[in-house]
XYZ file of C-alpha atoms in Angstrom:
568
model
C -3.740 6.180 23.269
C -3.211 5.466 19.580
C -2.657 8.635 17.531
C -5.949 8.043 15.601
C -7.984 8.389 18.786
C -6.853 11.929 19.716
C -9.254 14.874 18.499
C -8.421 16.041 15.221
C -7.158 19.730 15.436
C -9.528 22.213 13.950
C -6.947 23.465 11.208
C -4.403 20.793 10.532
C -6.363 17.507 11.232
C -4.141 14.125 10.896
C -3.128 11.990 8.231
C -2.290 8.099 8.223
C -0.477 6.650 5.316
C -1.542 3.117 5.300
C -0.310 0.171 3.269
C -3.109 -1.818 2.311
C -0.939 -5.184 1.066
C -0.895 -6.694 -2.269
C -4.664 -7.628 -2.652
C -5.492 -9.991 0.289
C -8.066 -8.306 2.560
C -6.857 -10.580 5.260
C -3.347 -9.158 5.123
C -4.209 -5.802 6.436
C -2.778 -5.118 9.766
C -4.770 -4.767 12.963
C -3.329 -1.435 13.033
C -4.574 -0.619 9.701
C -8.177 -1.785 10.751
C -8.021 0.772 13.191
C -7.137 3.641 11.693
C -9.728 3.096 8.983
C -12.383 2.798 11.751
C -11.409 5.982 12.990
C -11.037 7.678 9.371
C -13.001 10.934 8.515
C -11.827 10.633 4.984
C -10.405 8.072 3.129
C -7.984 8.841 -0.018
C -7.605 5.191 -1.731
C -6.231 4.008 -4.858
C -8.592 2.079 -7.084
C -7.046 -1.020 -6.789
C -7.459 -1.272 -2.922
C -10.833 0.784 -2.457
C -12.650 -2.482 -1.928
C -10.153 -3.947 0.558
C -10.132 -0.698 2.672
C -13.720 0.330 2.544
C -14.756 -2.954 4.492
C -13.382 -1.617 7.718
C -14.405 1.995 7.452
C -17.316 3.543 9.010
C -20.652 3.249 7.881
C -22.485 5.577 5.649
C -19.699 5.708 3.413
C -19.971 8.183 0.351
C -18.270 7.443 -2.860
C -17.274 10.513 -5.176
C -15.136 11.628 -8.054
C -12.208 13.817 -7.746
C -13.619 16.222 -9.776
C -16.186 16.889 -7.105
C -15.767 18.280 -3.852
C -15.628 15.667 -1.388
C -14.822 18.216 1.624
C -17.985 20.357 1.646
C -18.768 19.517 5.021
C -21.494 17.047 6.815
C -24.402 15.624 4.820
C -27.476 17.608 5.451
C -29.419 16.118 8.477
C -26.078 14.418 10.167
C -24.279 15.682 13.012
C -20.678 14.414 12.322
C -18.886 14.679 9.104
C -19.247 11.495 6.798
C -16.721 9.244 5.588
C -15.834 10.265 2.117
C -14.061 7.802 -0.057
C -12.010 9.095 -2.963
C -10.781 7.221 -5.752
C -7.420 8.322 -6.338
C -6.864 6.956 -9.460
C -9.414 9.196 -11.065
C -7.206 12.186 -12.005
C -7.550 15.346 -14.232
C -5.895 14.643 -17.447
C -2.386 15.762 -17.567
C -2.048 15.730 -14.046
C 0.264 13.273 -12.294
C -1.870 11.046 -9.867
C 0.714 11.822 -7.005
C 0.180 15.619 -7.172
C -3.616 14.939 -7.302
C -3.703 12.891 -4.442
C -1.492 15.161 -2.218
C -3.822 17.898 -3.022
C -6.918 15.683 -1.910
C -4.933 14.706 1.341
C -3.825 18.316 2.223
C -7.295 19.742 1.576
C -8.760 17.196 3.564
C -6.558 17.436 6.438
C -6.794 21.436 6.708
C -10.390 20.806 7.400
C -9.639 19.459 10.874
C -10.437 15.751 9.752
C -8.812 12.359 10.391
C -7.511 11.371 6.915
C -6.350 7.787 5.842
C -4.269 7.683 2.527
C -4.420 4.113 1.455
C -1.783 2.669 -0.891
C -1.282 -0.682 -2.530
C 1.350 -2.787 -1.001
C 3.455 -0.846 1.570
C 3.873 3.114 1.427
C 7.612 2.965 1.765
C 8.506 0.265 -0.780
C 5.648 -0.056 -3.550
C 4.639 3.632 -3.680
C 5.920 7.259 -3.530
C 4.093 8.324 -0.722
C 7.144 10.305 0.564
C 6.249 13.290 -1.431
C 2.886 13.442 0.352
C 4.522 13.022 3.689
C 6.972 15.730 3.002
C 3.800 18.035 2.064
C 2.095 17.365 5.170
C 5.699 18.103 7.158
C 5.922 21.261 5.158
C 2.455 22.583 6.238
C 2.824 21.364 9.824
C -0.031 18.248 9.366
C 0.892 15.504 11.784
C 1.174 12.268 9.935
C 1.959 8.589 10.894
C 2.965 5.592 8.606
C 1.235 2.301 9.190
C 3.421 -0.249 7.090
C 1.695 -3.042 4.776
C 2.884 -6.185 3.295
C 4.719 -5.185 0.284
C 3.686 -6.854 -3.088
C 7.653 -7.854 -3.681
C 7.375 -9.971 -0.488
C 3.686 -10.801 0.073
C 3.343 -12.106 -3.784
C 6.353 -14.677 -3.446
C 5.188 -15.990 -0.500
C 1.579 -16.778 -1.851
C 3.275 -18.233 -5.120
C 5.453 -20.542 -2.934
C 8.652 -19.075 -3.667
C 11.049 -18.380 -0.511
C 13.321 -15.689 -1.240
C 16.091 -16.733 0.888
C 17.523 -20.316 1.629
C 19.356 -21.706 4.436
C 22.750 -19.803 3.405
C 20.966 -16.503 3.662
C 21.267 -15.438 -0.141
C 21.221 -11.760 -0.944
C 18.034 -10.364 -1.823
C 17.762 -7.282 -4.449
C 14.470 -5.428 -5.248
C 13.713 -3.868 -8.828
C 11.142 -1.716 -10.233
C 11.619 -2.410 -13.862
C 9.479 0.567 -14.923
C 12.050 3.003 -13.282
C 15.268 0.986 -13.086
C 18.346 2.737 -14.684
C 20.828 0.963 -16.650
C 23.259 1.130 -13.603
C 20.655 -0.675 -11.529
C 20.357 -3.729 -14.092
C 24.181 -4.169 -14.193
C 24.465 -4.156 -10.470
C 21.854 -6.930 -10.119
C 22.905 -8.686 -13.252
C 26.634 -8.771 -11.552
C 25.077 -10.354 -8.276
C 24.418 -14.322 -7.894
C 21.281 -13.300 -5.130
C 17.682 -13.244 -5.583
C 16.272 -10.700 -7.545
C 12.526 -9.667 -7.542
C 11.306 -7.646 -10.043
C 8.372 -5.415 -10.210
C 7.109 -4.996 -13.661
C 4.227 -5.532 -16.131
C 3.011 -8.727 -17.899
C 4.084 -7.369 -21.219
C 7.405 -6.250 -19.950
C 8.723 -9.477 -18.213
C 10.546 -10.592 -21.219
C 12.434 -7.208 -21.792
C 13.142 -7.231 -18.019
C 14.487 -10.837 -18.261
C 16.717 -9.650 -21.407
C 18.179 -6.856 -19.372
C 19.273 -9.230 -16.695
C 20.882 -11.547 -19.059
C 22.430 -8.669 -21.028
C 23.873 -7.754 -17.417
C 25.527 -10.969 -16.869
C 22.928 -13.621 -15.896
C 22.616 -17.075 -17.363
C 19.750 -17.581 -19.777
C 18.941 -20.851 -17.761
C 18.684 -18.936 -14.386
C 15.265 -20.060 -12.793
C 12.356 -17.497 -12.739
C 8.923 -17.489 -11.511
C 6.276 -14.932 -12.759
C 2.883 -14.100 -10.671
C -0.147 -12.154 -11.915
C -2.729 -10.953 -9.613
C -0.580 -12.037 -6.503
C -2.501 -13.106 -3.138
C -5.970 -13.081 -4.651
C -8.012 -15.911 -5.917
C -7.128 -14.650 -9.576
C -3.503 -15.345 -8.881
C -1.730 -17.314 -11.563
C 2.064 -18.525 -11.590
C 4.335 -19.493 -14.551
C 7.927 -20.967 -13.904
C 10.471 -20.834 -16.581
C 14.098 -19.440 -17.057
C 15.633 -16.218 -18.171
C 15.663 -17.338 -21.432
C 12.467 -19.089 -22.182
C 9.942 -16.857 -20.125
C 8.667 -15.159 -23.254
C 7.826 -18.500 -24.928
C 6.366 -19.823 -21.890
C 4.054 -16.961 -21.829
C 3.269 -17.130 -25.512
C 2.475 -20.959 -25.113
C 0.131 -20.246 -22.043
C -1.657 -17.680 -24.279
C -0.940 -14.981 -21.907
C 0.491 -12.686 -24.559
C -0.487 -10.587 -26.540
C -3.431 -9.519 -24.428
C -5.433 -6.321 -23.535
C -4.385 -7.162 -20.371
C -0.601 -7.177 -20.695
C -0.094 -4.011 -18.971
C -1.138 -5.845 -15.369
C 1.550 -5.787 -12.797
C 3.285 -8.716 -11.884
C 6.324 -9.655 -9.437
C 8.834 -12.006 -11.033
C 11.641 -13.799 -9.040
C 15.014 -14.666 -10.510
C 17.647 -16.612 -9.135
C 19.222 -19.973 -8.378
C 18.310 -20.103 -4.937
C 14.781 -18.640 -5.133
C 13.235 -22.295 -4.751
C 11.675 -21.685 -8.066
C 12.384 -25.510 -8.491
C 10.628 -26.501 -5.513
C 7.347 -24.381 -6.166
C 5.540 -27.438 -6.967
C 5.514 -28.536 -3.352
C 5.717 -25.195 -1.731
C 2.633 -23.869 -3.722
C 0.119 -23.718 -0.709
C -2.129 -21.263 -2.281
C -2.889 -21.887 -5.749
C -3.179 -25.637 -4.854
C -6.152 -25.082 -2.511
C -8.892 -27.507 -3.566
C -11.451 -24.992 -4.805
C -9.070 -22.281 -5.910
C -10.476 -19.609 -7.813
C -13.688 -21.362 -7.976
C -16.566 -19.113 -8.468
C -19.248 -20.903 -6.298
C -22.793 -19.642 -6.306
C -24.205 -19.749 -2.710
C -28.054 -19.261 -3.095
C -28.798 -17.801 0.329
C -28.772 -14.393 1.828
C -25.759 -12.812 2.644
C -26.844 -13.155 6.667
C -27.133 -16.938 6.125
C -24.521 -17.600 4.401
C -21.644 -15.700 6.064
C -19.984 -18.665 7.789
C -20.551 -20.806 4.794
C -18.882 -18.306 2.613
C -15.964 -17.859 5.008
C -15.402 -21.604 4.681
C -15.505 -21.685 1.222
C -12.950 -18.889 1.125
C -10.717 -20.922 3.198
C -10.747 -23.303 0.449
C -9.442 -20.773 -2.195
C -13.209 -20.322 -3.623
C -15.088 -17.123 -4.406
C -18.443 -17.149 -3.027
C -21.311 -15.261 -4.610
C -24.237 -15.164 -2.503
C -27.713 -14.873 -4.476
C -30.984 -14.624 -2.329
C -33.739 -16.984 -3.574
C -36.322 -16.069 -1.004
C -37.285 -12.698 0.849
C -38.394 -12.801 4.476
C -41.398 -10.527 5.230
C -43.708 -10.124 8.574
C -46.772 -12.166 8.768
C -49.838 -10.646 7.458
C -51.736 -10.958 10.767
C -49.084 -9.948 13.541
C -51.690 -10.211 16.433
C -50.965 -14.007 16.918
C -47.416 -13.268 17.386
C -47.938 -10.326 19.530
C -49.833 -12.907 21.829
C -47.385 -15.650 21.762
C -44.808 -13.413 22.947
C -46.686 -11.989 25.799
C -47.570 -15.339 26.829
C -43.805 -16.090 26.737
C -43.284 -13.328 29.512
C -45.985 -14.318 31.298
C -45.460 -18.137 31.959
C -47.486 -19.686 29.373
C -44.715 -21.925 27.900
C -42.384 -24.664 29.106
C -40.438 -24.587 25.816
C -40.123 -22.738 22.572
C -38.604 -24.338 19.569
C -36.619 -22.514 16.695
C -36.467 -24.104 13.515
C -34.522 -21.486 11.629
C -32.321 -18.690 11.907
C -35.199 -16.306 10.476
C -37.430 -17.646 13.365
C -34.913 -16.507 15.931
C -34.777 -13.364 14.096
C -38.412 -12.520 14.201
C -38.665 -13.428 17.892
C -35.802 -10.851 18.511
C -37.384 -8.146 16.460
C -40.608 -8.551 18.207
C -38.522 -8.514 21.828
C -36.941 -5.227 20.773
C -40.238 -3.774 19.679
C -41.469 -4.466 23.315
C -38.313 -3.506 24.923
C -37.460 -6.915 26.324
C -34.104 -8.944 26.036
C -32.721 -12.362 26.332
C -33.489 -12.643 29.982
C -37.333 -12.768 28.992
C -36.288 -16.571 28.544
C -35.658 -17.194 32.111
C -37.344 -20.195 33.351
C -37.932 -21.327 29.723
C -36.462 -24.355 27.941
C -34.970 -23.550 24.459
C -34.534 -25.735 21.480
C -32.756 -25.199 18.085
C -33.069 -27.170 15.107
C -29.398 -27.064 14.158
C -25.983 -25.603 14.683
C -26.743 -22.328 12.640
C -30.087 -21.819 14.577
C -28.097 -22.349 17.933
C -25.732 -19.723 17.080
C -28.226 -17.175 16.016
C -29.407 -17.897 19.644
C -26.420 -17.392 21.306
C -25.564 -14.319 19.672
C -28.914 -13.078 21.175
C -27.597 -14.061 24.501
C -29.657 -17.455 24.815
C -27.828 -20.685 24.961
C -30.413 -23.479 23.838
C -31.024 -26.474 25.985
C -31.806 -28.934 23.438
C -30.120 -29.200 19.998
C -30.323 -32.251 17.831
C -27.542 -34.983 18.370
C -28.084 -36.587 15.210
C -29.824 -35.204 11.979
C -30.336 -31.338 12.148
C -33.899 -31.320 11.139
C -37.154 -31.198 12.576
C -37.282 -35.232 12.643
C -33.984 -34.862 14.384
C -35.377 -32.694 16.944
C -37.999 -34.728 17.808
C -35.480 -37.808 18.317
C -34.298 -36.040 21.206
C -37.352 -34.271 22.389
C -38.608 -35.693 25.766
C -42.157 -36.587 26.294
C -44.427 -34.445 28.359
C -44.060 -35.612 32.026
C -46.817 -33.980 34.313
C -44.481 -34.574 37.502
C -41.490 -32.937 36.178
C -43.301 -30.411 33.494
C -45.265 -27.982 35.302
C -46.736 -26.429 31.919
C -47.366 -28.572 29.143
C -47.411 -25.889 26.216
C -44.673 -25.373 23.445
C -44.505 -21.976 21.309
C -43.245 -22.519 17.798
C -42.362 -19.545 16.012
C -41.949 -20.430 12.391
C -42.562 -19.663 8.502
C -45.743 -19.741 6.931
C -44.501 -22.608 4.611
C -43.213 -24.838 7.367
C -44.152 -28.533 7.383
C -46.460 -29.989 10.195
C -44.216 -32.904 11.215
C -42.727 -31.098 14.325
C -46.167 -30.166 15.447
C -47.695 -33.572 14.883
C -44.382 -35.247 16.551
C -44.550 -33.030 19.772
C -48.690 -33.634 20.291
C -47.828 -37.272 19.948
C -45.255 -36.754 22.730
C -47.918 -35.181 24.712
C -47.295 -31.677 24.521
C -49.872 -28.711 23.622
C -48.419 -26.747 20.804
C -49.050 -22.810 19.981
C -47.902 -22.913 16.026
C -47.451 -19.279 15.267
C -46.314 -17.901 11.853
C -43.522 -15.627 12.966
C -42.491 -14.621 9.318
C -43.582 -15.464 5.504
C -40.930 -16.743 3.114
C -41.562 -15.525 -0.767
C -39.584 -15.817 -3.854
C -36.857 -13.370 -3.982
C -36.285 -10.860 -6.818
C -34.683 -12.065 -9.670
C -30.764 -11.264 -9.354
C -28.938 -8.660 -11.804
C -28.989 -9.886 -15.503
C -24.925 -10.615 -15.262
C -25.588 -12.951 -12.565
C -28.400 -14.624 -14.541
C -26.486 -14.877 -17.731
C -23.425 -16.230 -15.572
C -25.620 -18.930 -13.964
C -27.193 -20.094 -17.597
C -24.028 -19.716 -19.542
C -21.598 -21.371 -17.156
C -19.767 -18.833 -15.555
C -19.985 -20.355 -12.119
C -17.661 -23.571 -11.151
C -20.247 -24.686 -8.634
C -23.904 -24.103 -6.860
C -24.536 -25.387 -3.347
C -28.163 -26.251 -2.979
C -29.155 -26.309 1.073
C -32.857 -27.039 0.542
C -35.268 -28.016 -2.185
C -36.937 -24.676 -1.922
C -33.500 -23.249 -3.128
C -33.634 -25.513 -5.971
C -36.967 -24.356 -7.128
C -36.485 -20.562 -6.128
C -33.189 -20.468 -8.038
C -34.289 -21.999 -11.167
C -37.648 -19.935 -11.060
C -35.681 -16.542 -10.539
C -32.631 -17.144 -12.329
C -32.770 -20.020 -14.724
C -31.141 -23.597 -14.543
C -27.411 -23.923 -13.925
C -25.420 -24.926 -16.895
C -24.452 -28.340 -17.700
C -20.748 -27.676 -16.934
C -21.521 -26.249 -13.225
C -21.118 -28.667 -10.576
C -24.142 -29.043 -8.538
C -23.755 -30.199 -4.700
C -26.827 -30.908 -2.418
C -27.354 -31.021 1.004
C -29.092 -34.227 1.373
C -31.239 -36.797 -0.707
C -34.208 -34.801 -0.960
C -32.605 -31.650 -2.157
C -30.706 -33.838 -4.526
C -34.170 -35.247 -5.700
C -35.631 -31.929 -6.588
C -32.479 -31.344 -8.241
C -32.503 -34.001 -10.686
C -36.617 -33.301 -11.035
C -35.307 -29.709 -12.626
C -33.044 -31.321 -15.042
C -29.862 -31.090 -12.965
C -27.028 -33.823 -12.598
C -26.057 -33.869 -9.021
C -22.309 -34.431 -8.504
C -21.565 -33.961 -4.936
C -23.991 -34.810 -1.783
C -23.089 -33.980 1.597
C -22.690 -37.186 3.961
C -24.897 -35.555 6.437
C -27.564 -32.486 6.260
C -25.023 -29.737 7.404
C -24.057 -26.643 5.326
C -20.442 -27.264 6.497
C -20.300 -30.757 5.658
C -21.532 -29.995 2.400
C -18.953 -27.543 1.733
C -16.626 -30.047 2.747
C -17.678 -32.557 0.330
C -17.486 -29.983 -2.550
C -13.752 -29.287 -1.372
C -13.128 -33.133 -1.325
C -14.481 -33.152 -4.888
C -12.498 -30.324 -5.832
C -9.317 -31.970 -4.229
C -9.970 -35.256 -6.297
C -10.249 -33.438 -9.475
C -7.007 -31.418 -9.115
C -5.206 -34.633 -7.983
C -6.598 -36.512 -11.204
C -5.460 -33.755 -13.566
C -1.777 -33.748 -11.966
C -1.533 -37.527 -12.379
C -2.902 -37.480 -15.914
C -0.177 -34.605 -16.789
C -3.051 -32.346 -17.677
C -3.660 -28.584 -16.629
C -5.457 -28.114 -13.699
C -8.388 -26.289 -14.685
C -12.019 -24.857 -13.044
C -15.192 -26.605 -14.148
C -16.380 -23.527 -16.209
C -13.356 -23.878 -17.946
C -13.729 -27.219 -19.248
C -15.909 -27.989 -22.622
C -19.442 -28.459 -22.345
C -21.239 -31.653 -22.274
C -18.384 -33.275 -20.055
C -19.775 -36.400 -18.177
C -20.039 -35.986 -14.587
C -20.657 -38.427 -11.747
C -22.241 -37.874 -8.576
C -19.908 -37.822 -5.580
C -20.909 -38.540 -1.914
C -18.418 -38.275 1.039
């Protein structure tokens, strides 16, 4: 049994010092996720708060360090609520490490399971040892969950291996605390040096290495925001890094204090970075992509976009509400149980959700579908059914639409079909294509409004300004209604934004709203649409590299640039 599953003592509790990695949420270890899921109190550095909160228990309370986060359970609850403390917010003049140690000890003395989350690794990137010593002195049991250290993870994401086949020596230096003796030792070595510093101090650190004996022409890479989609890497030498950053218009900058990882050395493969830069060369790296669907609908699509390096931003364009007269739906569900139907056809994920909710209201589950054939209009609807515990009998083999479903739907046969009726739960604005087609095939159809779709509320002002002002690199339109609703609630996307549409009908609607369509999916599938956008980004990147131009995102180019529609 793992330590975090043991009951916490009434007096001392338990503390887990947890490394959250350098920034990419995917670098959290399985052990870290387990510890977070069992935590009562989370003390986290500001930089990793969003990374670790995702895996914490529901009902998270965010408090300031000025308030008392350990006052006990919230009124009306039977167990302590998980408390999130931003360890970066400290009292003026009080060192952050002492403040965090105080918070950890106070929480632990209350008998709670405490997770102290830090950037990178607790043993290499922070001074967590002082907090550990405080726990040991007080008799508070603790454990350490290592994380991916920034000095190791960032070079890997920048495409800079730290060792070659000969196993070169690797030294780690924190330039913010390094002594003259430390600089002298690493300067006398010919191995690889990994320097943790800040953007405005890189040139000074390079100067220290040159003064200590390193040659000015020694290769150097500097990476900011490593392992995140904001990552950017510059390649230079110890002698030219200051000029390189100046030409890149990075410095002087208000963000000059941002932490960076610099890798120095002949054997650090800096010269090979162009071939080894797997992360920054993703087809949509850093692209901010607008997905006008609800978070539930766009989960798998957003995951796919992230795999291409994009930053998806979901904006719901419709809201789903119950039907105004629920009696029809109630009768249909009762008929489903009593054997009134041969088939039930689901034309959307929302239809599955509506039926599932009605089932739960009556205390039913997926077993109620026994003996009934189930059809799904496409892969996403089929996945929603499978999650419900129902494997669909029919999914279109071709186009994922009502027309595609009718292509594969069998005609009614009184010999093989004891019942001639189909239950069709759908939205209030659905087309009549499927109903007419089923009737033509000889079926009787109970066409039931299972839910209503209404235009969603406008997104926050910041999002609306980004849409109209060119803050997004691309927008994915998955239906004509998403075009109409997005323009209605947020305005028309800027001319520099790449417009990607799922099919000809959606593209026509976009053009009717004055949008130039750049990308169209080869078939009506959200995943093929994402693939088409990634292919567009890949060709755009390749063209820039071939022309010797810097690789930029669409939102970084000049307004008014001509674009051509791309169909793949």
